[in-house]
Amino acid sequence: MASIVNFNNFSFTAEQIRDINELVFDELLHAPELSYIHTLFSGIVYDKEIGFISGSGLVGKRGQGCSPETQDWNINTRKVLWQPKEWEVFIDECAEDIKSTAAVYALNKGTRIDDLTDTDYMAIVVKVLTEAVKDFMYRLAWFNDTDAKNYHSSSAPDGIITAGIDTGYFNIIDGLWKQIFTAVTGGASNVTIAANAKTTKALQLSSLTADDAYALLSDMYYKAPVEMRGKGTMRFLVTQSIADAYQQYLTGKGIESTYKNLVDGIPSLSFLGVPVIPMPIWDSMIQSYNDLGTTFYKPHRAVLVEQANLAIGTPSEEAFGEFDIWYDKTSRKNYVLLKDKLDAKLLTAKRIVVGL
């Protein structure tokens, strides 16, 4: 079995890499913290309803004098059902697989040589795995679909997951994109992005112009319910492709287009005072996991929404980083386990505008 860290790219001799701490981490694209984009609900352990009060009927008529009749009046309610599903990350490593690599210098000595749990090698594994789990959370919350299927060009194209990718990474829950697509089918406000309908990947990615991006944001803004616009908490979440095109529009008009940090390093532009937050993790996942061969499945996407409407439910927020790491003396393998439950909900389909 190969080691978790790929050492095949390094020539292992006494005079070359002797300390795995010399390895330099590439600057890779990773997802922002869930709490920056979503509202987190903890304590969601099993199926649980959220109740909403959603307005009421009319009140107030002309005064009636003596023996008045009461007026019919009701408070409207609705519910959303949490259905968290269990997920896990479970990997193993045998020290035997790394004894002929540079990692040998990171091993314990003597009888504990096969125990990697407290070594620099395991520290690197956990560091990289922590970032991979953050990416997984976005793949789970946004791109999962309990009916996930691979795309097959030779048959009815009923799947959108890139051919050859294990759909087991995509079918744990019905994620936010599936819920948003369903909301659009059901009549939620939406704007069509013409570039998505182009017949090749190259045309899809090159056809979105600066004017298109501005028109998209403008159409979405003015389609937003007055309740959203009046509250002042809505924000655009957009693929990097749309953010880039919008920045080009601003630059072309001589308008200051500098990204500003919205919170904790999350960059955003602005449209009529509404933050425009690029989500490059969407671009990366669409092009990696929604590859239909000739085209991508809707490579340009935008959502105008309030953070409170994008909900993530878990038993505990802390579980995301609580790795259980142990060494089994019998098998001489080292194990890393992380598991919990999660569900994602678009709480109110009426308070969203979608660009697809």
mmCIF file with all atom_site columns, N, CA and C in Angstrom, residues 108-135:
data_model
loop_
_atom_site.group_PDB
_atom_site.id
_atom_site.type_symbol
_atom_site.label_atom_id
_atom_site.label_alt_id
_atom_site.label_comp_id
_atom_site.label_asym_id
_atom_site.label_entity_id
_atom_site.label_seq_id
_atom_site.pdbx_PDB_ins_code
_atom_site.Cartn_x
_atom_site.Cartn_y
_atom_site.Cartn_z
_atom_site.occupancy
_atom_site.B_iso_or_equiv
_atom_site.pdbx_formal_charge
_atom_site.auth_seq_id
_atom_site.auth_comp_id
_atom_site.auth_asym_id
_atom_site.auth_atom_id
_atom_site.pdbx_PDB_model_num
ATOM 1  N N  . ASN A 1 108 ? 9.515   7.343  15.003 1.00 0.00 ? 108 ASN A N  1
ATOM 2  C CA . ASN A 1 108 ? 10.018  7.062  16.340 1.00 0.00 ? 108 ASN A CA 1
ATOM 3  C C  . ASN A 1 108 ? 11.124  6.005  16.258 1.00 0.00 ? 108 ASN A C  1
ATOM 4  N N  . LYS A 1 109 ? 11.808  5.799  17.338 1.00 0.00 ? 109 LYS A N  1
ATOM 5  C CA . LYS A 1 109 ? 12.904  4.829  17.358 1.00 0.00 ? 109 LYS A CA 1
ATOM 6  C C  . LYS A 1 109 ? 12.498  3.574  18.147 1.00 0.00 ? 109 LYS A C  1
ATOM 7  N N  . GLY A 1 110 ? 13.192  2.484  17.846 1.00 0.00 ? 110 GLY A N  1
ATOM 8  C CA . GLY A 1 110 ? 13.015  1.264  18.616 1.00 0.00 ? 110 GLY A CA 1
ATOM 9  C C  . GLY A 1 110 ? 11.647  0.632  18.443 1.00 0.00 ? 110 GLY A C  1
ATOM 10 N N  . THR A 1 111 ? 11.097  0.124  19.521 1.00 0.00 ? 111 THR A N  1
ATOM 11 C CA . THR A 1 111 ? 9.832   -0.601 19.472 1.00 0.00 ? 111 THR A CA 1
ATOM 12 C C  . THR A 1 111 ? 8.694   0.259  18.951 1.00 0.00 ? 111 THR A C  1
ATOM 13 N N  . ARG A 1 112 ? 8.767   1.573  19.145 1.00 0.00 ? 112 ARG A N  1
ATOM 14 C CA . ARG A 1 112 ? 7.682   2.464  18.730 1.00 0.00 ? 112 ARG A CA 1
ATOM 15 C C  . ARG A 1 112 ? 7.848   2.966  17.307 1.00 0.00 ? 112 ARG A C  1
ATOM 16 N N  . ILE A 1 113 ? 8.723   2.362  16.532 1.00 0.00 ? 113 ILE A N  1
ATOM 17 C CA . ILE A 1 113 ? 8.990   2.857  15.189 1.00 0.00 ? 113 ILE A CA 1
ATOM 18 C C  . ILE A 1 113 ? 7.748   2.857  14.300 1.00 0.00 ? 113 ILE A C  1
ATOM 19 N N  . ASP A 1 114 ? 6.816   1.925  14.529 1.00 0.00 ? 114 ASP A N  1
ATOM 20 C CA . ASP A 1 114 ? 5.619   1.846  13.681 1.00 0.00 ? 114 ASP A CA 1
ATOM 21 C C  . ASP A 1 114 ? 4.493   2.770  14.148 1.00 0.00 ? 114 ASP A C  1
ATOM 22 N N  . ASP A 1 115 ? 4.650   3.380  15.313 1.00 0.00 ? 115 ASP A N  1
ATOM 23 C CA . ASP A 1 115 ? 3.630   4.271  15.864 1.00 0.00 ? 115 ASP A CA 1
ATOM 24 C C  . ASP A 1 115 ? 3.889   5.697  15.350 1.00 0.00 ? 115 ASP A C  1
ATOM 25 N N  . LEU A 1 116 ? 2.996   6.177  14.482 1.00 0.00 ? 116 LEU A N  1
ATOM 26 C CA . LEU A 1 116 ? 3.177   7.490  13.861 1.00 0.00 ? 116 LEU A CA 1
ATOM 27 C C  . LEU A 1 116 ? 2.392   8.598  14.557 1.00 0.00 ? 116 LEU A C  1
ATOM 28 N N  . THR A 1 117 ? 1.643   8.256  15.584 1.00 0.00 ? 117 THR A N  1
ATOM 29 C CA . THR A 1 117 ? 0.657   9.196  16.115 1.00 0.00 ? 117 THR A CA 1
ATOM 30 C C  . THR A 1 117 ? 1.243   10.508 16.621 1.00 0.00 ? 117 THR A C  1
ATOM 31 N N  . ASP A 1 118 ? 2.465   10.496 17.135 1.00 0.00 ? 118 ASP A N  1
ATOM 32 C CA . ASP A 1 118 ? 3.053   11.711 17.691 1.00 0.00 ? 118 ASP A CA 1
ATOM 33 C C  . ASP A 1 118 ? 4.248   12.197 16.882 1.00 0.00 ? 118 ASP A C  1
ATOM 34 N N  . THR A 1 119 ? 4.263   11.888 15.595 1.00 0.00 ? 119 THR A N  1
ATOM 35 C CA . THR A 1 119 ? 5.407   12.248 14.750 1.00 0.00 ? 119 THR A CA 1
ATOM 36 C C  . THR A 1 119 ? 5.111   13.475 13.897 1.00 0.00 ? 119 THR A C  1
ATOM 37 N N  . ASP A 1 120 ? 6.192   14.063 13.349 1.00 0.00 ? 120 ASP A N  1
ATOM 38 C CA . ASP A 1 120 ? 6.021   15.178 12.416 1.00 0.00 ? 120 ASP A CA 1
ATOM 39 C C  . ASP A 1 120 ? 5.267   14.730 11.168 1.00 0.00 ? 120 ASP A C  1
ATOM 40 N N  . TYR A 1 121 ? 5.452   13.480 10.800 1.00 0.00 ? 121 TYR A N  1
ATOM 41 C CA . TYR A 1 121 ? 4.740   12.953 9.635  1.00 0.00 ? 121 TYR A CA 1
ATOM 42 C C  . TYR A 1 121 ? 3.227   13.046 9.848  1.00 0.00 ? 121 TYR A C  1
ATOM 43 N N  . MET A 1 122 ? 2.754   12.597 11.001 1.00 0.00 ? 122 MET A N  1
ATOM 44 C CA . MET A 1 122 ? 1.318   12.645 11.275 1.00 0.00 ? 122 MET A CA 1
ATOM 45 C C  . MET A 1 122 ? 0.833   14.079 11.393 1.00 0.00 ? 122 MET A C  1
ATOM 46 N N  . ALA A 1 123 ? 1.687   14.977 11.892 1.00 0.00 ? 123 ALA A N  1
ATOM 47 C CA . ALA A 1 123 ? 1.298   16.386 11.985 1.00 0.00 ? 123 ALA A CA 1
ATOM 48 C C  . ALA A 1 123 ? 1.009   16.958 10.603 1.00 0.00 ? 123 ALA A C  1
ATOM 49 N N  . ILE A 1 124 ? 1.824   16.570 9.610  1.00 0.00 ? 124 ILE A N  1
ATOM 50 C CA . ILE A 1 124 ? 1.588   17.023 8.236  1.00 0.00 ? 124 ILE A CA 1
ATOM 51 C C  . ILE A 1 124 ? 0.294   16.432 7.703  1.00 0.00 ? 124 ILE A C  1
ATOM 52 N N  . VAL A 1 125 ? 0.078   15.145 7.952  1.00 0.00 ? 125 VAL A N  1
ATOM 53 C CA . VAL A 1 125 ? -1.147  14.486 7.494  1.00 0.00 ? 125 VAL A CA 1
ATOM 54 C C  . VAL A 1 125 ? -2.368  15.211 8.047  1.00 0.00 ? 125 VAL A C  1
ATOM 55 N N  . VAL A 1 126 ? -2.362  15.529 9.332  1.00 0.00 ? 126 VAL A N  1
ATOM 56 C CA . VAL A 1 126 ? -3.511  16.171 9.964  1.00 0.00 ? 126 VAL A CA 1
ATOM 57 C C  . VAL A 1 126 ? -3.700  17.588 9.439  1.00 0.00 ? 126 VAL A C  1
ATOM 58 N N  . LYS A 1 127 ? -2.606  18.299 9.210  1.00 0.00 ? 127 LYS A N  1
ATOM 59 C CA . LYS A 1 127 ? -2.703  19.669 8.692  1.00 0.00 ? 127 LYS A CA 1
ATOM 60 C C  . LYS A 1 127 ? -3.382  19.676 7.330  1.00 0.00 ? 127 LYS A C  1
ATOM 61 N N  . VAL A 1 128 ? -2.945  18.799 6.440  1.00 0.00 ? 128 VAL A N  1
ATOM 62 C CA . VAL A 1 128 ? -3.531  18.754 5.100  1.00 0.00 ? 128 VAL A CA 1
ATOM 63 C C  . VAL A 1 128 ? -4.962  18.218 5.166  1.00 0.00 ? 128 VAL A C  1
ATOM 64 N N  . LEU A 1 129 ? -5.185  17.236 6.017  1.00 0.00 ? 129 LEU A N  1
ATOM 65 C CA . LEU A 1 129 ? -6.519  16.650 6.132  1.00 0.00 ? 129 LEU A CA 1
ATOM 66 C C  . LEU A 1 129 ? -7.526  17.656 6.674  1.00 0.00 ? 129 LEU A C  1
ATOM 67 N N  . THR A 1 130 ? -7.092  18.530 7.573  1.00 0.00 ? 130 THR A N  1
ATOM 68 C CA . THR A 1 130 ? -7.985  19.558 8.108  1.00 0.00 ? 130 THR A CA 1
ATOM 69 C C  . THR A 1 130 ? -8.529  20.441 6.998  1.00 0.00 ? 130 THR A C  1
ATOM 70 N N  . GLU A 1 131 ? -7.661  20.848 6.062  1.00 0.00 ? 131 GLU A N  1
ATOM 71 C CA . GLU A 1 131 ? -8.113  21.658 4.933  1.00 0.00 ? 131 GLU A CA 1
ATOM 72 C C  . GLU A 1 131 ? -9.010  20.844 4.005  1.00 0.00 ? 131 GLU A C  1
ATOM 73 N N  . ALA A 1 132 ? -8.684  19.562 3.810  1.00 0.00 ? 132 ALA A N  1
ATOM 74 C CA . ALA A 1 132 ? -9.511  18.715 2.956  1.00 0.00 ? 132 ALA A CA 1
ATOM 75 C C  . ALA A 1 132 ? -10.914 18.562 3.531  1.00 0.00 ? 132 ALA A C  1
ATOM 76 N N  . VAL A 1 133 ? -11.022 18.523 4.853  1.00 0.00 ? 133 VAL A N  1
ATOM 77 C CA . VAL A 1 133 ? -12.332 18.412 5.501  1.00 0.00 ? 133 VAL A CA 1
ATOM 78 C C  . VAL A 1 133 ? -13.148 19.688 5.277  1.00 0.00 ? 133 VAL A C  1
ATOM 79 N N  . LYS A 1 134 ? -12.493 20.854 5.320  1.00 0.00 ? 134 LYS A N  1
ATOM 80 C CA . LYS A 1 134 ? -13.206 22.099 5.022  1.00 0.00 ? 134 LYS A CA 1
ATOM 81 C C  . LYS A 1 134 ? -13.784 22.062 3.614  1.00 0.00 ? 134 LYS A C  1
ATOM 82 N N  . ASP A 1 135 ? -12.992 21.590 2.660  1.00 0.00 ? 135 ASP A N  1
ATOM 83 C CA . ASP A 1 135 ? -13.479 21.464 1.289  1.00 0.00 ? 135 ASP A CA 1
ATOM 84 C C  . ASP A 1 135 ? -14.646 20.483 1.228  1.00 0.00 ? 135 ASP A C  1
#
